[in-house]
Amino acid sequence: GQQLNQSPQSMFIQEGEDVSMNCTSSSIFNTWLWYKQEPGEGPVLLIALYKAGELTSNGRLTAQFGITRKDSFLNISASIPSDVGIYFCAGLSNTGNQFYFGTGTSLTVIP
Amino acid sequence: DAGVIQSPRHEVTEMGQEVTLRCKPISGHDYLFWYRQTMMRGLELLIYFNNNVPIDDSGMPEDRFSAKMPNASFSTLKIQPSEPRDSAVYFCASRDPGRNTEAFFGQGTRLTVV
């Protein structure tokens, strides 16, 4: 299957700090997605990216689709305690049928 | 709509027993996915259906696992016989044909096989 690696694996930050995480793939994707999973819940879509080089924002979240189409980045500005969770990148297969998920970045925000 | 509904939320069973996990996708969604989540392997796609037909089951770990979708509003994932290494959180997700980049996930079933 497709391999999507995320880094860092985990982050512990102070409230108010900015956060950056990235995702790299061994294969090219035409659509990148970022999901957040809170404890005891399923992943929820945060941002979808459709074009290489695209930069998209959703509130304090900004994500970019890498030019090579093999990577993507997610930034969170001015973190707050409710940002806690696991953030997953996902690539949509070229057939448009399957989602391949990254290994996840666990975020802890210290008040 | 209540979203994707999975049952049970938690299941504890003894090794060798049959386990059935259930999923009700969002009405009108034409794709249904079953994922398994573990610390070691993350989110793994097990199988997905399109219009109730299994399209790709290459992620199903072994013959002990089977999935069905008898109609558009119901799917099951069965493990028989269960083993301790099957312990994981199993997620069902469905996708809207008009918004094909978003999969909506259920809350998952946490399975523990002892």
PDB file of C-alpha atoms in Angstrom:
ATOM      1  CA  GLY A   1       0.000   0.000   0.000  1.00  0.00           C
ATOM      2  CA  GLN A   2       0.905   3.662  -0.096  1.00  0.00           C
ATOM      3  CA  GLN A   3       3.249   4.954   2.608  1.00  0.00           C
ATOM      4  CA  LEU A   4       2.563   8.374   4.099  1.00  0.00           C
ATOM      5  CA  ASN A   5       4.939   9.473   6.825  1.00  0.00           C
ATOM      6  CA  GLN A   6       4.172  12.324   9.170  1.00  0.00           C
ATOM      7  CA  SER A   7       6.512  14.319  11.345  1.00  0.00           C
ATOM      8  CA  PRO A   8       6.869  14.992  14.079  1.00  0.00           C
ATOM      9  CA  GLN A   9       5.241  11.961  15.653  1.00  0.00           C
ATOM     10  CA  SER A  10       4.212  14.007  18.692  1.00  0.00           C
ATOM     11  CA  MET A  11       4.373  17.584  19.895  1.00  0.00           C
ATOM     12  CA  PHE A  12       4.003  19.216  23.289  1.00  0.00           C
ATOM     13  CA  ILE A  13       3.557  22.976  23.051  1.00  0.00           C
ATOM     14  CA  GLN A  14       2.468  25.913  25.143  1.00  0.00           C
ATOM     15  CA  GLU A  15      -0.870  27.530  24.476  1.00  0.00           C
ATOM     16  CA  GLY A  16      -0.448  30.405  22.050  1.00  0.00           C
ATOM     17  CA  GLU A  17       2.449  28.879  20.143  1.00  0.00           C
ATOM     18  CA  ASP A  18       2.310  28.102  16.450  1.00  0.00           C
ATOM     19  CA  VAL A  19       2.483  24.506  15.236  1.00  0.00           C
ATOM     20  CA  SER A  20       3.911  23.034  12.040  1.00  0.00           C
ATOM     21  CA  MET A  21       3.681  19.447  10.882  1.00  0.00           C
ATOM     22  CA  ASN A  22       4.271  17.752   7.581  1.00  0.00           C
ATOM     23  CA  CYS A  23       3.487  14.675   5.596  1.00  0.00           C
ATOM     24  CA  THR A  24       5.512  12.984   2.877  1.00  0.00           C
ATOM     25  CA  SER A  25       4.596  10.242   0.498  1.00  0.00           C
ATOM     26  CA  SER A  26       6.458   7.794  -1.679  1.00  0.00           C
ATOM     27  CA  SER A  27       3.833   8.367  -4.370  1.00  0.00           C
ATOM     28  CA  ILE A  28       2.174  11.314  -6.026  1.00  0.00           C
ATOM     29  CA  PHE A  29      -1.321  12.300  -4.958  1.00  0.00           C
ATOM     30  CA  ASN A  30      -3.667  14.658  -6.725  1.00  0.00           C
ATOM     31  CA  THR A  31      -5.650  15.434  -3.588  1.00  0.00           C
ATOM     32  CA  TRP A  32      -4.359  15.889  -0.063  1.00  0.00           C
ATOM     33  CA  LEU A  33      -6.518  15.982   3.028  1.00  0.00           C
ATOM     34  CA  TRP A  34      -5.907  16.838   6.664  1.00  0.00           C
ATOM     35  CA  TYR A  35      -8.006  15.232   9.400  1.00  0.00           C
ATOM     36  CA  LYS A  36      -8.143  15.694  13.173  1.00  0.00           C
ATOM     37  CA  GLN A  37      -9.044  12.909  15.570  1.00  0.00           C
ATOM     38  CA  GLU A  38     -10.055  13.652  19.140  1.00  0.00           C
ATOM     39  CA  PRO A  39     -10.017  10.970  21.850  1.00  0.00           C
ATOM     40  CA  GLY A  40     -12.826   8.465  21.448  1.00  0.00           C
ATOM     41  CA  GLU A  41     -13.944   9.891  18.122  1.00  0.00           C
ATOM     42  CA  GLY A  42     -13.405   9.245  14.448  1.00  0.00           C
ATOM     43  CA  PRO A  43     -11.281  11.536  12.271  1.00  0.00           C
ATOM     44  CA  VAL A  44     -12.925  14.748  11.049  1.00  0.00           C
ATOM     45  CA  LEU A  45     -11.880  16.571   7.883  1.00  0.00           C
ATOM     46  CA  LEU A  46     -10.143  19.921   8.425  1.00  0.00           C
ATOM     47  CA  ILE A  47      -8.840  20.950   5.010  1.00  0.00           C
ATOM     48  CA  ALA A  48      -8.791  19.522   1.488  1.00  0.00           C
ATOM     49  CA  LEU A  49      -6.176  20.505  -1.134  1.00  0.00           C
ATOM     50  CA  TYR A  50      -6.690  19.867  -4.835  1.00  0.00           C
ATOM     51  CA  LYS A  51      -3.821  21.502  -6.701  1.00  0.00           C
ATOM     52  CA  ALA A  52      -0.029  21.406  -6.419  1.00  0.00           C
ATOM     53  CA  GLY A  53       1.203  24.567  -4.726  1.00  0.00           C
ATOM     54  CA  GLU A  54      -2.237  25.381  -3.319  1.00  0.00           C
ATOM     55  CA  LEU A  55      -2.371  27.121   0.043  1.00  0.00           C
ATOM     56  CA  THR A  56      -5.679  26.886   1.888  1.00  0.00           C
ATOM     57  CA  SER A  57      -6.797  28.246   5.240  1.00  0.00           C
ATOM     58  CA  ASN A  58      -9.543  27.275   7.649  1.00  0.00           C
ATOM     59  CA  GLY A  59      -9.530  29.677  10.570  1.00  0.00           C
ATOM     60  CA  ARG A  60      -6.218  29.312  12.393  1.00  0.00           C
ATOM     61  CA  LEU A  61      -5.279  26.348  10.204  1.00  0.00           C
ATOM     62  CA  THR A  62      -3.312  26.675   6.982  1.00  0.00           C
ATOM     63  CA  ALA A  63      -2.317  23.786   4.755  1.00  0.00           C
ATOM     64  CA  GLN A  64      -0.219  23.599   1.625  1.00  0.00           C
ATOM     65  CA  PHE A  65      -0.076  21.075  -1.192  1.00  0.00           C
ATOM     66  CA  GLY A  66       3.576  20.540  -2.079  1.00  0.00           C
ATOM     67  CA  ILE A  67       4.817  21.323  -5.574  1.00  0.00           C
ATOM     68  CA  THR A  68       6.136  17.786  -6.025  1.00  0.00           C
ATOM     69  CA  ARG A  69       2.677  16.421  -5.103  1.00  0.00           C
ATOM     70  CA  LYS A  70       4.458  14.106  -2.684  1.00  0.00           C
ATOM     71  CA  ASP A  71       4.117  16.249   0.423  1.00  0.00           C
ATOM     72  CA  SER A  72       1.854  18.554   2.363  1.00  0.00           C
ATOM     73  CA  PHE A  73       2.155  20.829   5.376  1.00  0.00           C
ATOM     74  CA  LEU A  74      -0.256  21.899   8.100  1.00  0.00           C
ATOM     75  CA  ASN A  75       0.239  24.923  10.306  1.00  0.00           C
ATOM     76  CA  ILE A  76      -1.831  25.927  13.316  1.00  0.00           C
ATOM     77  CA  SER A  77      -1.400  29.460  14.582  1.00  0.00           C
ATOM     78  CA  ALA A  78      -1.912  30.610  18.176  1.00  0.00           C
ATOM     79  CA  SER A  79      -2.741  27.132  19.496  1.00  0.00           C
ATOM     80  CA  ILE A  80      -5.464  26.665  22.085  1.00  0.00           C
ATOM     81  CA  PRO A  81      -6.212  23.700  24.387  1.00  0.00           C
ATOM     82  CA  SER A  82      -8.988  22.385  22.138  1.00  0.00           C
ATOM     83  CA  ASP A  83      -6.440  21.851  19.347  1.00  0.00           C
ATOM     84  CA  VAL A  84      -5.359  18.722  21.222  1.00  0.00           C
ATOM     85  CA  GLY A  85      -5.714  15.570  19.176  1.00  0.00           C
ATOM     86  CA  ILE A  86      -4.074  13.489  16.491  1.00  0.00           C
ATOM     87  CA  TYR A  87      -3.676  15.083  13.085  1.00  0.00           C
ATOM     88  CA  PHE A  88      -3.644  12.832  10.044  1.00  0.00           C
ATOM     89  CA  CYS A  89      -2.772  13.592   6.483  1.00  0.00           C
ATOM     90  CA  ALA A  90      -4.436  11.537   3.786  1.00  0.00           C
ATOM     91  CA  GLY A  91      -3.955  11.152   0.084  1.00  0.00           C
ATOM     92  CA  LEU A  92      -6.792  10.336  -2.249  1.00  0.00           C
ATOM     93  CA  SER A  93      -5.872   7.618  -4.710  1.00  0.00           C
ATOM     94  CA  ASN A  94      -5.670   8.498  -8.385  1.00  0.00           C
ATOM     95  CA  THR A  95      -8.774   6.420  -8.993  1.00  0.00           C
ATOM     96  CA  GLY A  96     -10.531   8.719  -6.565  1.00  0.00           C
ATOM     97  CA  ASN A  97     -11.807   5.771  -4.571  1.00  0.00           C
ATOM     98  CA  GLN A  98      -9.430   5.217  -1.662  1.00  0.00           C
ATOM     99  CA  PHE A  99      -7.930   7.327   1.090  1.00  0.00           C
ATOM    100  CA  TYR A 100      -4.444   6.491   2.353  1.00  0.00           C
ATOM    101  CA  PHE A 101      -3.712   7.855   5.810  1.00  0.00           C
ATOM    102  CA  GLY A 102      -0.467   9.039   7.337  1.00  0.00           C
ATOM    103  CA  THR A 103       0.996   7.835  10.600  1.00  0.00           C
ATOM    104  CA  GLY A 104      -0.395  10.804  12.546  1.00  0.00           C
ATOM    105  CA  THR A 105       1.002  13.654  14.654  1.00  0.00           C
ATOM    106  CA  SER A 106      -0.183  13.763  18.249  1.00  0.00           C
ATOM    107  CA  LEU A 107      -0.559  17.320  19.539  1.00  0.00           C
ATOM    108  CA  THR A 108      -0.705  18.266  23.204  1.00  0.00           C
ATOM    109  CA  VAL A 109      -1.297  21.903  24.138  1.00  0.00           C
ATOM    110  CA  ILE A 110      -0.297  22.929  27.632  1.00  0.00           C
ATOM    111  CA  PRO A 111      -2.450  25.758  29.034  1.00  0.00           C
TER     112      PRO A 111
ATOM    113  CA  ASP B   1     -28.656  13.178   9.676  1.00  0.00           C
ATOM    114  CA  ALA B   2     -27.028  11.499  12.674  1.00  0.00           C
ATOM    115  CA  GLY B   3     -23.828  10.742  10.835  1.00  0.00           C
ATOM    116  CA  VAL B   4     -22.205   7.354  10.452  1.00  0.00           C
ATOM    117  CA  ILE B   5     -23.404   5.088  13.246  1.00  0.00           C
ATOM    118  CA  GLN B   6     -21.352   2.184  14.503  1.00  0.00           C
ATOM    119  CA  SER B   7     -22.229  -0.430  17.074  1.00  0.00           C
ATOM    120  CA  PRO B   8     -21.203  -1.541  19.527  1.00  0.00           C
ATOM    121  CA  ARG B   9     -18.888   1.248  20.772  1.00  0.00           C
ATOM    122  CA  HIS B  10     -16.914  -1.236  22.831  1.00  0.00           C
ATOM    123  CA  GLU B  11     -16.606  -4.991  22.563  1.00  0.00           C
ATOM    124  CA  VAL B  12     -14.648  -7.332  24.799  1.00  0.00           C
ATOM    125  CA  THR B  13     -14.568 -10.933  23.750  1.00  0.00           C
ATOM    126  CA  GLU B  14     -12.612 -14.084  24.372  1.00  0.00           C
ATOM    127  CA  MET B  15     -10.194 -15.467  21.863  1.00  0.00           C
ATOM    128  CA  GLY B  16     -11.909 -17.812  19.453  1.00  0.00           C
ATOM    129  CA  GLN B  17     -15.291 -16.117  19.625  1.00  0.00           C
ATOM    130  CA  GLU B  18     -17.035 -14.586  16.647  1.00  0.00           C
ATOM    131  CA  VAL B  19     -17.273 -10.809  16.594  1.00  0.00           C
ATOM    132  CA  THR B  20     -19.630  -8.760  14.430  1.00  0.00           C
ATOM    133  CA  LEU B  21     -19.229  -5.026  14.036  1.00  0.00           C
ATOM    134  CA  ARG B  22     -22.036  -2.981  12.517  1.00  0.00           C
ATOM    135  CA  CYS B  23     -22.198   0.219  10.533  1.00  0.00           C
ATOM    136  CA  LYS B  24     -24.977   2.434   9.234  1.00  0.00           C
ATOM    137  CA  PRO B  25     -23.610   4.919   6.688  1.00  0.00           C
ATOM    138  CA  ILE B  26     -25.021   8.359   6.057  1.00  0.00           C
ATOM    139  CA  SER B  27     -28.102   8.140   3.868  1.00  0.00           C
ATOM    140  CA  GLY B  28     -27.304   8.770   0.216  1.00  0.00           C
ATOM    141  CA  HIS B  29     -23.596   8.012   0.486  1.00  0.00           C
ATOM    142  CA  ASP B  30     -22.466   5.514  -2.106  1.00  0.00           C
ATOM    143  CA  TYR B  31     -19.058   4.509  -0.742  1.00  0.00           C
ATOM    144  CA  LEU B  32     -18.474   2.706   2.538  1.00  0.00           C
ATOM    145  CA  PHE B  33     -15.043   2.033   4.024  1.00  0.00           C
ATOM    146  CA  TRP B  34     -13.882  -0.136   6.907  1.00  0.00           C
ATOM    147  CA  TYR B  35     -10.637   0.914   8.628  1.00  0.00           C
ATOM    148  CA  ARG B  36      -8.654  -0.563  11.508  1.00  0.00           C
ATOM    149  CA  GLN B  37      -6.616   1.680  13.777  1.00  0.00           C
ATOM    150  CA  THR B  38      -3.755   0.502  15.991  1.00  0.00           C
ATOM    151  CA  MET B  39      -0.824   2.285  17.586  1.00  0.00           C
ATOM    152  CA  MET B  40       1.635   0.269  15.551  1.00  0.00           C
ATOM    153  CA  ARG B  41       0.037   0.475  12.113  1.00  0.00           C
ATOM    154  CA  GLY B  42      -2.127   3.592  12.254  1.00  0.00           C
ATOM    155  CA  LEU B  43      -5.256   3.696  10.096  1.00  0.00           C
ATOM    156  CA  GLU B  44      -5.397   0.789   7.683  1.00  0.00           C
ATOM    157  CA  LEU B  45      -8.035   0.392   5.004  1.00  0.00           C
ATOM    158  CA  LEU B  46      -9.537  -3.079   5.219  1.00  0.00           C
ATOM    159  CA  ILE B  47     -12.211  -3.036   2.523  1.00  0.00           C
ATOM    160  CA  TYR B  48     -14.478  -0.630   0.723  1.00  0.00           C
ATOM    161  CA  PHE B  49     -17.821  -0.891  -1.049  1.00  0.00           C
ATOM    162  CA  ASN B  50     -19.375   1.139  -3.832  1.00  0.00           C
ATOM    163  CA  ASN B  51     -23.142   0.891  -4.198  1.00  0.00           C
ATOM    164  CA  ASN B  52     -23.101  -2.110  -1.843  1.00  0.00           C
ATOM    165  CA  VAL B  53     -20.555  -4.008  -3.961  1.00  0.00           C
ATOM    166  CA  PRO B  54     -17.127  -4.840  -2.485  1.00  0.00           C
ATOM    167  CA  ILE B  55     -14.531  -3.147  -4.675  1.00  0.00           C
ATOM    168  CA  ASP B  56     -11.222  -3.782  -2.938  1.00  0.00           C
ATOM    169  CA  ASP B  57     -10.701  -6.165  -0.034  1.00  0.00           C
ATOM    170  CA  SER B  58      -6.949  -6.407  -0.355  1.00  0.00           C
ATOM    171  CA  GLY B  59      -6.529  -4.863   3.078  1.00  0.00           C
ATOM    172  CA  MET B  60      -8.432  -7.615   4.855  1.00  0.00           C
ATOM    173  CA  PRO B  61      -5.736  -9.269   6.937  1.00  0.00           C
ATOM    174  CA  GLU B  62      -6.819 -12.887   6.572  1.00  0.00           C
ATOM    175  CA  ASP B  63      -9.693 -15.211   5.909  1.00  0.00           C
ATOM    176  CA  ARG B  64     -10.936 -14.796   9.453  1.00  0.00           C
ATOM    177  CA  PHE B  65     -12.178 -11.354   8.392  1.00  0.00           C
ATOM    178  CA  SER B  66     -15.249 -10.885   6.228  1.00  0.00           C
ATOM    179  CA  ALA B  67     -17.453  -7.907   5.385  1.00  0.00           C
ATOM    180  CA  LYS B  68     -20.881  -7.589   3.852  1.00  0.00           C
ATOM    181  CA  MET B  69     -23.150  -4.814   2.737  1.00  0.00           C
ATOM    182  CA  PRO B  70     -26.589  -6.334   2.154  1.00  0.00           C
ATOM    183  CA  ASN B  71     -28.158  -2.928   1.451  1.00  0.00           C
ATOM    184  CA  ALA B  72     -27.299   0.756   1.198  1.00  0.00           C
ATOM    185  CA  SER B  73     -27.931   1.417   4.875  1.00  0.00           C
ATOM    186  CA  PHE B  74     -26.080  -1.387   6.597  1.00  0.00           C
ATOM    187  CA  SER B  75     -22.715  -3.110   6.635  1.00  0.00           C
ATOM    188  CA  THR B  76     -21.045  -5.655   8.894  1.00  0.00           C
ATOM    189  CA  LEU B  77     -17.459  -6.629   9.562  1.00  0.00           C
ATOM    190  CA  LYS B  78     -17.102 -10.084  11.034  1.00  0.00           C
ATOM    191  CA  ILE B  79     -14.083 -11.734  12.629  1.00  0.00           C
ATOM    192  CA  GLN B  80     -14.287 -15.475  13.162  1.00  0.00           C
ATOM    193  CA  PRO B  81     -12.463 -16.750  15.118  1.00  0.00           C
ATOM    194  CA  SER B  82     -11.112 -13.669  16.877  1.00  0.00           C
ATOM    195  CA  GLU B  83      -7.536 -13.458  18.164  1.00  0.00           C
ATOM    196  CA  PRO B  84      -5.849 -11.086  20.632  1.00  0.00           C
ATOM    197  CA  ARG B  85      -3.938  -9.392  17.789  1.00  0.00           C
ATOM    198  CA  ASP B  86      -7.277  -8.278  16.340  1.00  0.00           C
ATOM    199  CA  SER B  87      -7.641  -5.851  19.244  1.00  0.00           C
ATOM    200  CA  ALA B  88      -7.957  -2.387  17.715  1.00  0.00           C
ATOM    201  CA  VAL B  89     -10.421   0.387  16.987  1.00  0.00           C
ATOM    202  CA  TYR B  90     -12.457  -0.338  13.873  1.00  0.00           C
ATOM    203  CA  PHE B  91     -13.888   2.613  11.973  1.00  0.00           C
ATOM    204  CA  CYS B  92     -16.535   2.740   9.334  1.00  0.00           C
ATOM    205  CA  ALA B  93     -16.673   5.740   6.988  1.00  0.00           C
ATOM    206  CA  SER B  94     -18.956   6.756   4.150  1.00  0.00           C
ATOM    207  CA  ARG B  95     -18.625   9.203   1.309  1.00  0.00           C
ATOM    208  CA  ASP B  96     -21.027  11.523  -0.422  1.00  0.00           C
ATOM    209  CA  PRO B  97     -20.964  11.056  -4.222  1.00  0.00           C
ATOM    210  CA  GLY B  98     -21.256  14.813  -4.665  1.00  0.00           C
ATOM    211  CA  ARG B  99     -18.300  15.572  -2.387  1.00  0.00           C
ATOM    212  CA  ASN B 100     -15.932  12.799  -3.190  1.00  0.00           C
ATOM    213  CA  THR B 101     -12.981  14.142  -1.260  1.00  0.00           C
ATOM    214  CA  GLU B 102     -14.508  13.831   2.185  1.00  0.00           C
ATOM    215  CA  ALA B 103     -15.039  10.598   4.075  1.00  0.00           C
ATOM    216  CA  PHE B 104     -17.254  10.890   7.160  1.00  0.00           C
ATOM    217  CA  PHE B 105     -16.190   8.611   9.974  1.00  0.00           C
ATOM    218  CA  GLY B 106     -18.202   6.920  12.673  1.00  0.00           C
ATOM    219  CA  GLN B 107     -17.088   6.974  16.287  1.00  0.00           C
ATOM    220  CA  GLY B 108     -15.503   3.565  15.972  1.00  0.00           C
ATOM    221  CA  THR B 109     -15.767   0.249  17.784  1.00  0.00           C
ATOM    222  CA  ARG B 110     -13.019  -0.500  20.269  1.00  0.00           C
ATOM    223  CA  LEU B 111     -12.453  -4.252  20.148  1.00  0.00           C
ATOM    224  CA  THR B 112     -10.518  -6.077  22.840  1.00  0.00           C
ATOM    225  CA  VAL B 113      -9.882  -9.786  22.425  1.00  0.00           C
ATOM    226  CA  VAL B 114      -8.608 -11.476  25.573  1.00  0.00           C
TER     227      VAL B 114
END
